PDB file of C-alpha atoms in Angstrom:
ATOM      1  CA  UNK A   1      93.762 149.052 116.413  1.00 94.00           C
ATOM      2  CA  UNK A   2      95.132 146.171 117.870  1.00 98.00           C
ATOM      3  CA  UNK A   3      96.235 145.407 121.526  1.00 98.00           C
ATOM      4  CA  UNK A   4      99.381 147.217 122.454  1.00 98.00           C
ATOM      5  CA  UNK A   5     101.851 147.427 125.370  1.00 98.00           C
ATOM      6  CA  UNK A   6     104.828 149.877 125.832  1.00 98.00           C
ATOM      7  CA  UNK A   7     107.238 149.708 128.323  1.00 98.00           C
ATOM      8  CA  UNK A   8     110.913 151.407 129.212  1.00 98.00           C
ATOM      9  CA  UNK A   9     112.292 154.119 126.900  1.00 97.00           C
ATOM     10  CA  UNK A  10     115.371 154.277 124.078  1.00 97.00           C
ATOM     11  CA  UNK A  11     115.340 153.034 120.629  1.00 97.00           C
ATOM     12  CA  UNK A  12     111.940 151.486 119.279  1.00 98.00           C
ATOM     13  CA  UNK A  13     111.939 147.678 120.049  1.00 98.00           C
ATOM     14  CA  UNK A  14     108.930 145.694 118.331  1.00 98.00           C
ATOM     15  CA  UNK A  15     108.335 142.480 119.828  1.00 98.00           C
ATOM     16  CA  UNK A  16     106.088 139.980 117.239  1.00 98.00           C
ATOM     17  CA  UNK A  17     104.196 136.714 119.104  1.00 98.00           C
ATOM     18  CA  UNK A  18     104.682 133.318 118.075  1.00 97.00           C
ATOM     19  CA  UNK A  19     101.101 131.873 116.663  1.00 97.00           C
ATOM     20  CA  UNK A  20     100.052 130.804 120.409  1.00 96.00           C
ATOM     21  CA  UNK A  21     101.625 133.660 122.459  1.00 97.00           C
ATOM     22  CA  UNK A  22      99.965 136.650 123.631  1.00 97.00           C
ATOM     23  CA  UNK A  23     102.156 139.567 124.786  1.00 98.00           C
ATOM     24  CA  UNK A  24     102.576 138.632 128.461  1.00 97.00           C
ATOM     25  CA  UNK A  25     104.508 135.487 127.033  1.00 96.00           C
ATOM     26  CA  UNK A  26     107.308 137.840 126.637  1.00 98.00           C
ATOM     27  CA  UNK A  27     107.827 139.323 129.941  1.00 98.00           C
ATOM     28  CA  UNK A  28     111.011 137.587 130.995  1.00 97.00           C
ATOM     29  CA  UNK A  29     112.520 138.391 127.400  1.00 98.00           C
ATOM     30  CA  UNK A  30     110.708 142.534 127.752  1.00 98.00           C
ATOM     31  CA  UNK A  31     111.559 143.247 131.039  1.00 98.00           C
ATOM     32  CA  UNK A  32     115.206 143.007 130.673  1.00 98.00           C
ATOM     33  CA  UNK A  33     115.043 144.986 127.049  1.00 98.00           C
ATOM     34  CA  UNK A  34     113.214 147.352 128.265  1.00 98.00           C
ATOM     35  CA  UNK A  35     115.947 148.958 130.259  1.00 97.00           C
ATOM     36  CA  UNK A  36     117.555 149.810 127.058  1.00 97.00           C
ATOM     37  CA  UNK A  37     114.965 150.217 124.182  1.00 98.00           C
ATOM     38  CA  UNK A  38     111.332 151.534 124.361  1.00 98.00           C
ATOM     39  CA  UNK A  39     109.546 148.112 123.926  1.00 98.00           C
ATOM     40  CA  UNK A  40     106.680 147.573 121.997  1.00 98.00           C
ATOM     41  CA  UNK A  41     104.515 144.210 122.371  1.00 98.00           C
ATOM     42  CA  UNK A  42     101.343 144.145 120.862  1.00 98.00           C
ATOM     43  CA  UNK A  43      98.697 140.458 119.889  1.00 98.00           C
ATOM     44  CA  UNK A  44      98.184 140.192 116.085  1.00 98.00           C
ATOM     45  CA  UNK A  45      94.422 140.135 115.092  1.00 98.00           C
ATOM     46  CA  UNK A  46      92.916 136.610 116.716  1.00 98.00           C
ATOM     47  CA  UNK A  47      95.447 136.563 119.451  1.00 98.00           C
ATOM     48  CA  UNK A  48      94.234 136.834 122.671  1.00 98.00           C
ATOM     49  CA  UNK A  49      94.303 140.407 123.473  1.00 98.00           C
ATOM     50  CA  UNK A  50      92.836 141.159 119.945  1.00 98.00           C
ATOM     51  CA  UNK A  51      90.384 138.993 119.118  1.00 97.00           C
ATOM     52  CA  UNK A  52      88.131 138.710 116.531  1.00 96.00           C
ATOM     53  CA  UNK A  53      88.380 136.779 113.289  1.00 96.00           C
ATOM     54  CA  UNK A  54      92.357 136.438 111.995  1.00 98.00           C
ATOM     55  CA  UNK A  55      93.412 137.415 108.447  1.00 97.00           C
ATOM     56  CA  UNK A  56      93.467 134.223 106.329  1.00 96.00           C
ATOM     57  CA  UNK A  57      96.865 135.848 104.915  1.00 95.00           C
ATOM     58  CA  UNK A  58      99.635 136.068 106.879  1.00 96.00           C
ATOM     59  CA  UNK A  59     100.914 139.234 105.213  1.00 95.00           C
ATOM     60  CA  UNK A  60      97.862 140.592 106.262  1.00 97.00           C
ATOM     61  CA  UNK A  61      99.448 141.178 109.698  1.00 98.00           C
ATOM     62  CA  UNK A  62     102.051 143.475 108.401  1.00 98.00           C
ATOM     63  CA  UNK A  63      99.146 146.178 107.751  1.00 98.00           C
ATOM     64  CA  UNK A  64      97.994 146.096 111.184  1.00 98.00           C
ATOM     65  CA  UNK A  65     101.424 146.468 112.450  1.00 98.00           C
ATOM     66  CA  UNK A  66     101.899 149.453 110.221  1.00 98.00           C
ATOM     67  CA  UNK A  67      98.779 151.183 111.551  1.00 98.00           C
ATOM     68  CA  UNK A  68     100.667 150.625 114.712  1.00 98.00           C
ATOM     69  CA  UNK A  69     103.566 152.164 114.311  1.00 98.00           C
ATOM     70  CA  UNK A  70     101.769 155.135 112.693  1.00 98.00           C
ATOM     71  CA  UNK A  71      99.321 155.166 115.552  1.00 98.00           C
ATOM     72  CA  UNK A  72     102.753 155.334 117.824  1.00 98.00           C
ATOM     73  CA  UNK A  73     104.032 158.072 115.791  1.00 98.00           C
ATOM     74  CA  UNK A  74     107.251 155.130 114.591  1.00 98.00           C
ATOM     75  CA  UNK A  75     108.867 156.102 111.659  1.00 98.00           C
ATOM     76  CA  UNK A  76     111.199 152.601 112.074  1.00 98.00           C
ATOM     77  CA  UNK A  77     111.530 150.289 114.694  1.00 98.00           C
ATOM     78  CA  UNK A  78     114.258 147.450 115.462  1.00 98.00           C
ATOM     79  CA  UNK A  79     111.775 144.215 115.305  1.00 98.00           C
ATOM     80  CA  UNK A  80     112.069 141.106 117.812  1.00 98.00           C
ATOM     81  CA  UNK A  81     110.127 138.253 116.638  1.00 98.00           C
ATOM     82  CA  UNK A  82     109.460 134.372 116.917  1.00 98.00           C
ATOM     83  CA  UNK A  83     107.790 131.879 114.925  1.00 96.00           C
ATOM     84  CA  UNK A  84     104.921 133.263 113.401  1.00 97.00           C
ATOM     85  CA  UNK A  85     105.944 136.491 113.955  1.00 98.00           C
ATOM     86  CA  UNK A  86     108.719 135.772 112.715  1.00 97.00           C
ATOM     87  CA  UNK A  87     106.986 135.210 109.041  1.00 97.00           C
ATOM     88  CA  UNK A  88     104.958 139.036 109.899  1.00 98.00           C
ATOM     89  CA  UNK A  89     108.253 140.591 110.594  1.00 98.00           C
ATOM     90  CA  UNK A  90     110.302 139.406 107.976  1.00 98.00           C
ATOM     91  CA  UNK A  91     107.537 140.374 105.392  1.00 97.00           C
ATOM     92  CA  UNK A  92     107.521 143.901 107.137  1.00 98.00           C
ATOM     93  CA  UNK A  93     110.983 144.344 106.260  1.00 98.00           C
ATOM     94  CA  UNK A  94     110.445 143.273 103.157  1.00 97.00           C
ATOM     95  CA  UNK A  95     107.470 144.964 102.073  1.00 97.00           C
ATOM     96  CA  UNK A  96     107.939 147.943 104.170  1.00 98.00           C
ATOM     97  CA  UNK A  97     112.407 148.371 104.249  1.00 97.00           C
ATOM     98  CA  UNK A  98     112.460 151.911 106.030  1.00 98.00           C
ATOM     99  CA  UNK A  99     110.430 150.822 108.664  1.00 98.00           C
ATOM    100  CA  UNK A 100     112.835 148.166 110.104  1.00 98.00           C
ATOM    101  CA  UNK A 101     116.103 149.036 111.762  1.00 98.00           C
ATOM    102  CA  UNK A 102     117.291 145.727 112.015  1.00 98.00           C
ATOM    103  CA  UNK A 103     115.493 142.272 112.246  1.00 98.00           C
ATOM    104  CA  UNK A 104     116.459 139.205 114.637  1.00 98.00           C
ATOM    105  CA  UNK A 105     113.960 136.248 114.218  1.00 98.00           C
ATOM    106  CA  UNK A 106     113.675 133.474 116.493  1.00 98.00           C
ATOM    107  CA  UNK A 107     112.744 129.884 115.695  1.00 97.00           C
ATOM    108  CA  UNK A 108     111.374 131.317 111.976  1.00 96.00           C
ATOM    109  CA  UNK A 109     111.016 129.507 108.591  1.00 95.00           C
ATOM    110  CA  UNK A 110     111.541 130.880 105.002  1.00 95.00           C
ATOM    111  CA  UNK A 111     108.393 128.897 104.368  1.00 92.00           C
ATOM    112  CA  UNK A 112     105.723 126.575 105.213  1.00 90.00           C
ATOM    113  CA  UNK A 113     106.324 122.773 105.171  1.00 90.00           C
ATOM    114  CA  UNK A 114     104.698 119.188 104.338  1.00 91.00           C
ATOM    115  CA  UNK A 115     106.047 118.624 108.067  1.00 90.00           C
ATOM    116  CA  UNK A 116     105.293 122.047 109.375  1.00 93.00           C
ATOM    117  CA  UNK A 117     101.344 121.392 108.117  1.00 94.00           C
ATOM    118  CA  UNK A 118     100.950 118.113 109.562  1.00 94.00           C
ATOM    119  CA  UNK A 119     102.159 119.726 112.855  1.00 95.00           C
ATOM    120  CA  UNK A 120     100.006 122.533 112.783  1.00 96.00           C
ATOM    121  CA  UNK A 121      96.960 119.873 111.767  1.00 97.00           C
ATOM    122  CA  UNK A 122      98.232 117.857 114.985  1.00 97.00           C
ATOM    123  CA  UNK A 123      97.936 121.105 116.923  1.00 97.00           C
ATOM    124  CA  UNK A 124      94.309 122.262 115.653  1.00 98.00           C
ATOM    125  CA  UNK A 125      92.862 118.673 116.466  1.00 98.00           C
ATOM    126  CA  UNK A 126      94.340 119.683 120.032  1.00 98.00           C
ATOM    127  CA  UNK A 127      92.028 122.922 119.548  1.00 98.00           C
ATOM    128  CA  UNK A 128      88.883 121.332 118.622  1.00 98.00           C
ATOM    129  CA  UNK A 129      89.373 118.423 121.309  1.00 98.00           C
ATOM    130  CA  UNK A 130      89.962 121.193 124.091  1.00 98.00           C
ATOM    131  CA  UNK A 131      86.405 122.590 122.861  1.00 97.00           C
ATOM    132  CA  UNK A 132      84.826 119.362 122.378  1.00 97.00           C
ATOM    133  CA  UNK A 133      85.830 117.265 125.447  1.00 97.00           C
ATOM    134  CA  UNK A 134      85.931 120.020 128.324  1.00 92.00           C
ATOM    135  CA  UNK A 135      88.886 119.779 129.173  1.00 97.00           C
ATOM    136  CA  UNK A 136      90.808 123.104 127.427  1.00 97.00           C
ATOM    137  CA  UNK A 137      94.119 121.997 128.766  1.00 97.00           C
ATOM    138  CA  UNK A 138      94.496 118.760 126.417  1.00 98.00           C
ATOM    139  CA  UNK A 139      95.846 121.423 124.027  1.00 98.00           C
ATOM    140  CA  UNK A 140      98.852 122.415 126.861  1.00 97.00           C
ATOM    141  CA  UNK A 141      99.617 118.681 126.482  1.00 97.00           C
ATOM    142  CA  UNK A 142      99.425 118.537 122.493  1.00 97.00           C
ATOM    143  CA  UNK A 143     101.704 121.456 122.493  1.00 96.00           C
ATOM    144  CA  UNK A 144     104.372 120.868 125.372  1.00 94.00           C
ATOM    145  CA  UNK A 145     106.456 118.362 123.896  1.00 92.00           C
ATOM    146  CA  UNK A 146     106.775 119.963 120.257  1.00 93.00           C
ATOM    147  CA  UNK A 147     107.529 123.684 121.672  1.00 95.00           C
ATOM    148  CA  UNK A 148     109.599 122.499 124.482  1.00 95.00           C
ATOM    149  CA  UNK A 149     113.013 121.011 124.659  1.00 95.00           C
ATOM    150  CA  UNK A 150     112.923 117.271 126.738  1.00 94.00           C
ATOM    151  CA  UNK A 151     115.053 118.784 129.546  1.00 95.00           C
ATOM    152  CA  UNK A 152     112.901 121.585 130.099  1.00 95.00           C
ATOM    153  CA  UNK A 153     109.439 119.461 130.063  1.00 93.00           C
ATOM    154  CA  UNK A 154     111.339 117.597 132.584  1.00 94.00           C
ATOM    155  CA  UNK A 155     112.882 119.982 134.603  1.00 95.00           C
ATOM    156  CA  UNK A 156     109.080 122.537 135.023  1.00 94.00           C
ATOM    157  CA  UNK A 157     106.958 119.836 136.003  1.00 91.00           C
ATOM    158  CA  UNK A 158     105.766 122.553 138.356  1.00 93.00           C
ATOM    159  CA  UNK A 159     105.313 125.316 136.005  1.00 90.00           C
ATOM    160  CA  UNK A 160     104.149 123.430 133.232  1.00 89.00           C
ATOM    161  CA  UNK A 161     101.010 122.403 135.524  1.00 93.00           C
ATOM    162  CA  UNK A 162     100.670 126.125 136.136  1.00 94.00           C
ATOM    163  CA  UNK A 163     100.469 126.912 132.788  1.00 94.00           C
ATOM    164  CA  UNK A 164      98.300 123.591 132.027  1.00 96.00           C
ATOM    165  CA  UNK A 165      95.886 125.905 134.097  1.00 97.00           C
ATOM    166  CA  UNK A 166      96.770 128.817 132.410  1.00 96.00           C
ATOM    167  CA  UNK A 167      95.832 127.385 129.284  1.00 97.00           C
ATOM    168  CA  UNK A 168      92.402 125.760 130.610  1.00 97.00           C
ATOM    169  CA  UNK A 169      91.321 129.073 131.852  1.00 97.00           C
ATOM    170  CA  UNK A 170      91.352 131.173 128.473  1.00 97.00           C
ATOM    171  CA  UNK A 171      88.213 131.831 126.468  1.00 97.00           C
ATOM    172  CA  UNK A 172      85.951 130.116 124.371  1.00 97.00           C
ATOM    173  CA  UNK A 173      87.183 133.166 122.003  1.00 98.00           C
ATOM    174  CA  UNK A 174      90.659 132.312 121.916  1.00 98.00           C
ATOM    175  CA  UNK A 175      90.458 128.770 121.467  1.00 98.00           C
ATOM    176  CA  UNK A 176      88.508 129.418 118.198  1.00 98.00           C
ATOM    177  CA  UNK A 177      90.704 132.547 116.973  1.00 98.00           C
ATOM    178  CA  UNK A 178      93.559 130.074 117.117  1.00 98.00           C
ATOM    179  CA  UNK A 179      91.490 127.399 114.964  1.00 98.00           C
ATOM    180  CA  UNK A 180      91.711 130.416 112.398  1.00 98.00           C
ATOM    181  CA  UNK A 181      95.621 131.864 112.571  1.00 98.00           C
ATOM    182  CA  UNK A 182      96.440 127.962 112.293  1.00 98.00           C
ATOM    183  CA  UNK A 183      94.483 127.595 109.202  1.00 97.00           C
ATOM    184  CA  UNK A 184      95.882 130.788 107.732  1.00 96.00           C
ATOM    185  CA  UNK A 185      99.478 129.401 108.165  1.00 93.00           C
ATOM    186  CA  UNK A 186      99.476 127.287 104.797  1.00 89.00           C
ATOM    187  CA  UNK A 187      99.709 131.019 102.881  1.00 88.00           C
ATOM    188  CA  UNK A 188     103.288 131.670 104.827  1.00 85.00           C
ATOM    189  CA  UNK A 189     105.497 131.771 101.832  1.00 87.00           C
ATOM    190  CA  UNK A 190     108.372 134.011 101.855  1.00 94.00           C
ATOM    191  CA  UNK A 191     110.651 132.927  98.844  1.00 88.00           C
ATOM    192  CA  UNK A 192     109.645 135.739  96.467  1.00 91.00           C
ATOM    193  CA  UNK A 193     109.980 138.444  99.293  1.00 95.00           C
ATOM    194  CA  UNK A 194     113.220 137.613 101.415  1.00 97.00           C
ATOM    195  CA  UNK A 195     115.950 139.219  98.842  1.00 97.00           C
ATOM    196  CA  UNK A 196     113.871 142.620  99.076  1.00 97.00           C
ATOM    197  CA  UNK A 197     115.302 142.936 102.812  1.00 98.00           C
ATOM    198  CA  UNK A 198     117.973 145.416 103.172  1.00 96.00           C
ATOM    199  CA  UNK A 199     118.055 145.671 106.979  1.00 98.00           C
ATOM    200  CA  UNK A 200     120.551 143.795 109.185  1.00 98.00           C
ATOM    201  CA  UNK A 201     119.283 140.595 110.200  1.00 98.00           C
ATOM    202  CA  UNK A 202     120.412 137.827 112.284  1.00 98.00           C
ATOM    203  CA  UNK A 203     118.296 133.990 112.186  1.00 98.00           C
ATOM    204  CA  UNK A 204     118.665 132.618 115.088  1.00 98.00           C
ATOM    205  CA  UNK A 205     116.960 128.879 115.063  1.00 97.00           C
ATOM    206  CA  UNK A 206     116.386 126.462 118.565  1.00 96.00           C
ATOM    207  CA  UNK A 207     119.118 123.170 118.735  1.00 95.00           C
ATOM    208  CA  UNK A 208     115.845 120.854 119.407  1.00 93.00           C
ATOM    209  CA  UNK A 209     113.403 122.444 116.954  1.00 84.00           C
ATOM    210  CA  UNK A 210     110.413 119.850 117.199  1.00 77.00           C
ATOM    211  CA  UNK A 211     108.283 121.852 115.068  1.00 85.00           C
ATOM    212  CA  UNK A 212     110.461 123.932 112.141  1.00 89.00           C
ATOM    213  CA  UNK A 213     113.129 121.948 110.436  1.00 86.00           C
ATOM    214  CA  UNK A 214     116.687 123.437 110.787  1.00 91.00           C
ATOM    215  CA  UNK A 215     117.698 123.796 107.893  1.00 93.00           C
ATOM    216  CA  UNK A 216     114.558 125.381 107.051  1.00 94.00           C
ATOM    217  CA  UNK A 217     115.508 128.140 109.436  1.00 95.00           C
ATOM    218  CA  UNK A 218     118.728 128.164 107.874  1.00 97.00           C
ATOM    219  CA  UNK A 219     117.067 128.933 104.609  1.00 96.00           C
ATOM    220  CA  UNK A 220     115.989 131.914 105.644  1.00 97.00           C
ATOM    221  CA  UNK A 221     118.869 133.358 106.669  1.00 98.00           C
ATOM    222  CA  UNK A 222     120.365 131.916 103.051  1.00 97.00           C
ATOM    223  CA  UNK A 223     117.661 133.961 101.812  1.00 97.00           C
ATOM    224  CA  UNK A 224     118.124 137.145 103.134  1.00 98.00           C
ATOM    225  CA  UNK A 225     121.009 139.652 101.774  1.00 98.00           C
ATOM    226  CA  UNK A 226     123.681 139.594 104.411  1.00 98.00           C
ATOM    227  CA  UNK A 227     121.940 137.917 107.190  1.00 98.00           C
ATOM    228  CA  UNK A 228     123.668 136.005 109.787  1.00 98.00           C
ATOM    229  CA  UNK A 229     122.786 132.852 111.427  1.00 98.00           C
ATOM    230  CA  UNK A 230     122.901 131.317 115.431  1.00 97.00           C
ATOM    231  CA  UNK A 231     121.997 128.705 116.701  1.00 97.00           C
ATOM    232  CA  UNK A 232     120.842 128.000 120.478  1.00 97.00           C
ATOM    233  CA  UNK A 233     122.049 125.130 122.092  1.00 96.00           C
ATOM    234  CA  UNK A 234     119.701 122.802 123.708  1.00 96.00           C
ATOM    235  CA  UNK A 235     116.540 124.980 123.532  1.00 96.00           C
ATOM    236  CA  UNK A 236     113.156 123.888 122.354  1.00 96.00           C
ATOM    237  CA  UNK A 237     111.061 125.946 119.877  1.00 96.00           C
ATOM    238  CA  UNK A 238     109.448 127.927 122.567  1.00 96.00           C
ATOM    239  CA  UNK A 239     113.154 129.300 123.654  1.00 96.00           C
ATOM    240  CA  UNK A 240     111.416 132.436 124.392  1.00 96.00           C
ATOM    241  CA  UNK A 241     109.955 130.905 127.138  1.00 94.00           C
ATOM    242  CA  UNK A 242     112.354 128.220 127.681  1.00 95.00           C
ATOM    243  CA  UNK A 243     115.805 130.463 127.827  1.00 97.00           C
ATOM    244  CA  UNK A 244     114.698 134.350 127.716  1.00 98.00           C
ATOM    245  CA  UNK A 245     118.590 134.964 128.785  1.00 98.00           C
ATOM    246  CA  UNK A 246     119.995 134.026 125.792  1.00 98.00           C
ATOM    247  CA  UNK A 247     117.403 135.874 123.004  1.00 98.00           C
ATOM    248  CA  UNK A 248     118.091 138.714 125.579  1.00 98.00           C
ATOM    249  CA  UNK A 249     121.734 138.738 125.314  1.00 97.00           C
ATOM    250  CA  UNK A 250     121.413 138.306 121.332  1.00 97.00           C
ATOM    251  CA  UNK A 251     119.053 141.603 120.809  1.00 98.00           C
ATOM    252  CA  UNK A 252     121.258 143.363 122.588  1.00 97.00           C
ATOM    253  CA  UNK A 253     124.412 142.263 120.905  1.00 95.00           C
ATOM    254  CA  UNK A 254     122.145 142.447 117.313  1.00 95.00           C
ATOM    255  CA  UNK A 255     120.213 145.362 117.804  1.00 93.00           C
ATOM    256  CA  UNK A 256     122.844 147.459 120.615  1.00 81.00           C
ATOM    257  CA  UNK A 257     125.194 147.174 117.471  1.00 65.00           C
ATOM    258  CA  UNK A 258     122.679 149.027 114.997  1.00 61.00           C
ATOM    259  CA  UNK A 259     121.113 151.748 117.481  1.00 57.00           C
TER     260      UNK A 259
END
């Protein structure tokens, strides 16, 4: 079973980590949410909380998150998720339609990219480096100025040292994990499995995406039967991080208006 966290009480609210997240990183975003749903956060197999060797298919995920919800006695659930989860989510509701209430992805693709894989190869030599030179942080400074909007690195000099630290301090364990869920990224391909989502959905993507395209976020939300499609301004990829307020204020618009 993998790593799980519930907090508050309502409606079912599944929260689904980006590929470097564990489920602390959503705190500012689950606190808030939890005064209105029962929130759910749990680390996908290789994530820190769950460790061990990763599925090297993406869809793989969507079985442990099943086992989940049956272990949790979840019929259906309204799913939260970012990035990578965002891939694991939207093949839940695919794969899986009466389990998902209602779907709101953040900073997601409908598919993985020529620029998307020479990111994520950019990343892993951050991995390896953090391993090989002593110095775990070096992947904190591969990382910041992709994820994070140029105002924000600017404006958290403070915080991002903190988390610099952060960083340095995890395992051996993790460090290698995420060697593993970057190399099963390449087999994130969503095209044939986006139209089989009957759930309401809304794509949100970040204004200063340094990592997914925009219009490959946009893509999905072409994909998928009735979805909608936000954008928010002047965030980085990591706007779960860098402004919780506003995904806040959009589950509870999106998911308050399919309770």
């Amino acid at each position: 079973m993998i790593y799980h966290q519930v907090d508050g009480s309502g409606p079912p609210l599944l929260l689904l980590n980006g590929i470097a997240m564990t489920a602390a990183s959503w705190q500012p975003v689950a606190g808030p949410l939890a005064e209105r749903f029962t929130v759910i956060r749990c680390d996908m197999r290789g994530q820190l909380m769950s460790p061990g060797e990763p599925p090297a298919d993406v869809g793989a995920h969507v079985g442990d998150v099943i086992e989940l919800l049956d272990h949790l006695g979840l019929d259906s659930v309204h799913v939260l998720a970012t990035s990578f989860g965002g891939a694991v989510g939207a093949l839940l509701a695919g794969r899986s339609p009466a389990r998902v209430r209602s779907l709101l992805t953040v900073a997601s693709a409908d598919g993985f990219t020529e620029v998307m894989a020479a990111e994520v190869a950019r990343w892993r030599a951050g991995v390896v480096e953090s391993l090989s030179s002593g110095d775990r942080g070096v992947l904190s400074d591969v990382l910041e100025p992709v994820v994070y909007s140029p105002a924000y690195v600017e404006a958290h000099r403070e915080e991002r040292a903190f988390r610099r630290s952060q960083i340095a301090a995890l395992p051996k364990r993790w460090f290698e994990d995420l060697i593993g869920l970057l190399d099963s990224a390449e087999s994130f391909s969503l095209a044939d499995e986006l139209a089989s989502i009957r759930c309401p959905t809304l794509v949100v993507a970040a204004e200063l995406v340094g990592f997914i395209p925009l219009d490959r976020c946009r893509a999905l939300a072409d994909a998928i039967p009735g979805a909608e499609f936000r954008i928010i301004e002047g965030a980085g990829h990591a706007v779960v991080v860098e402004d919780p307020a506003a995904v806040v204020d959009l589950a509870l618009d999106s998911f308050g208006a399919h309770v």
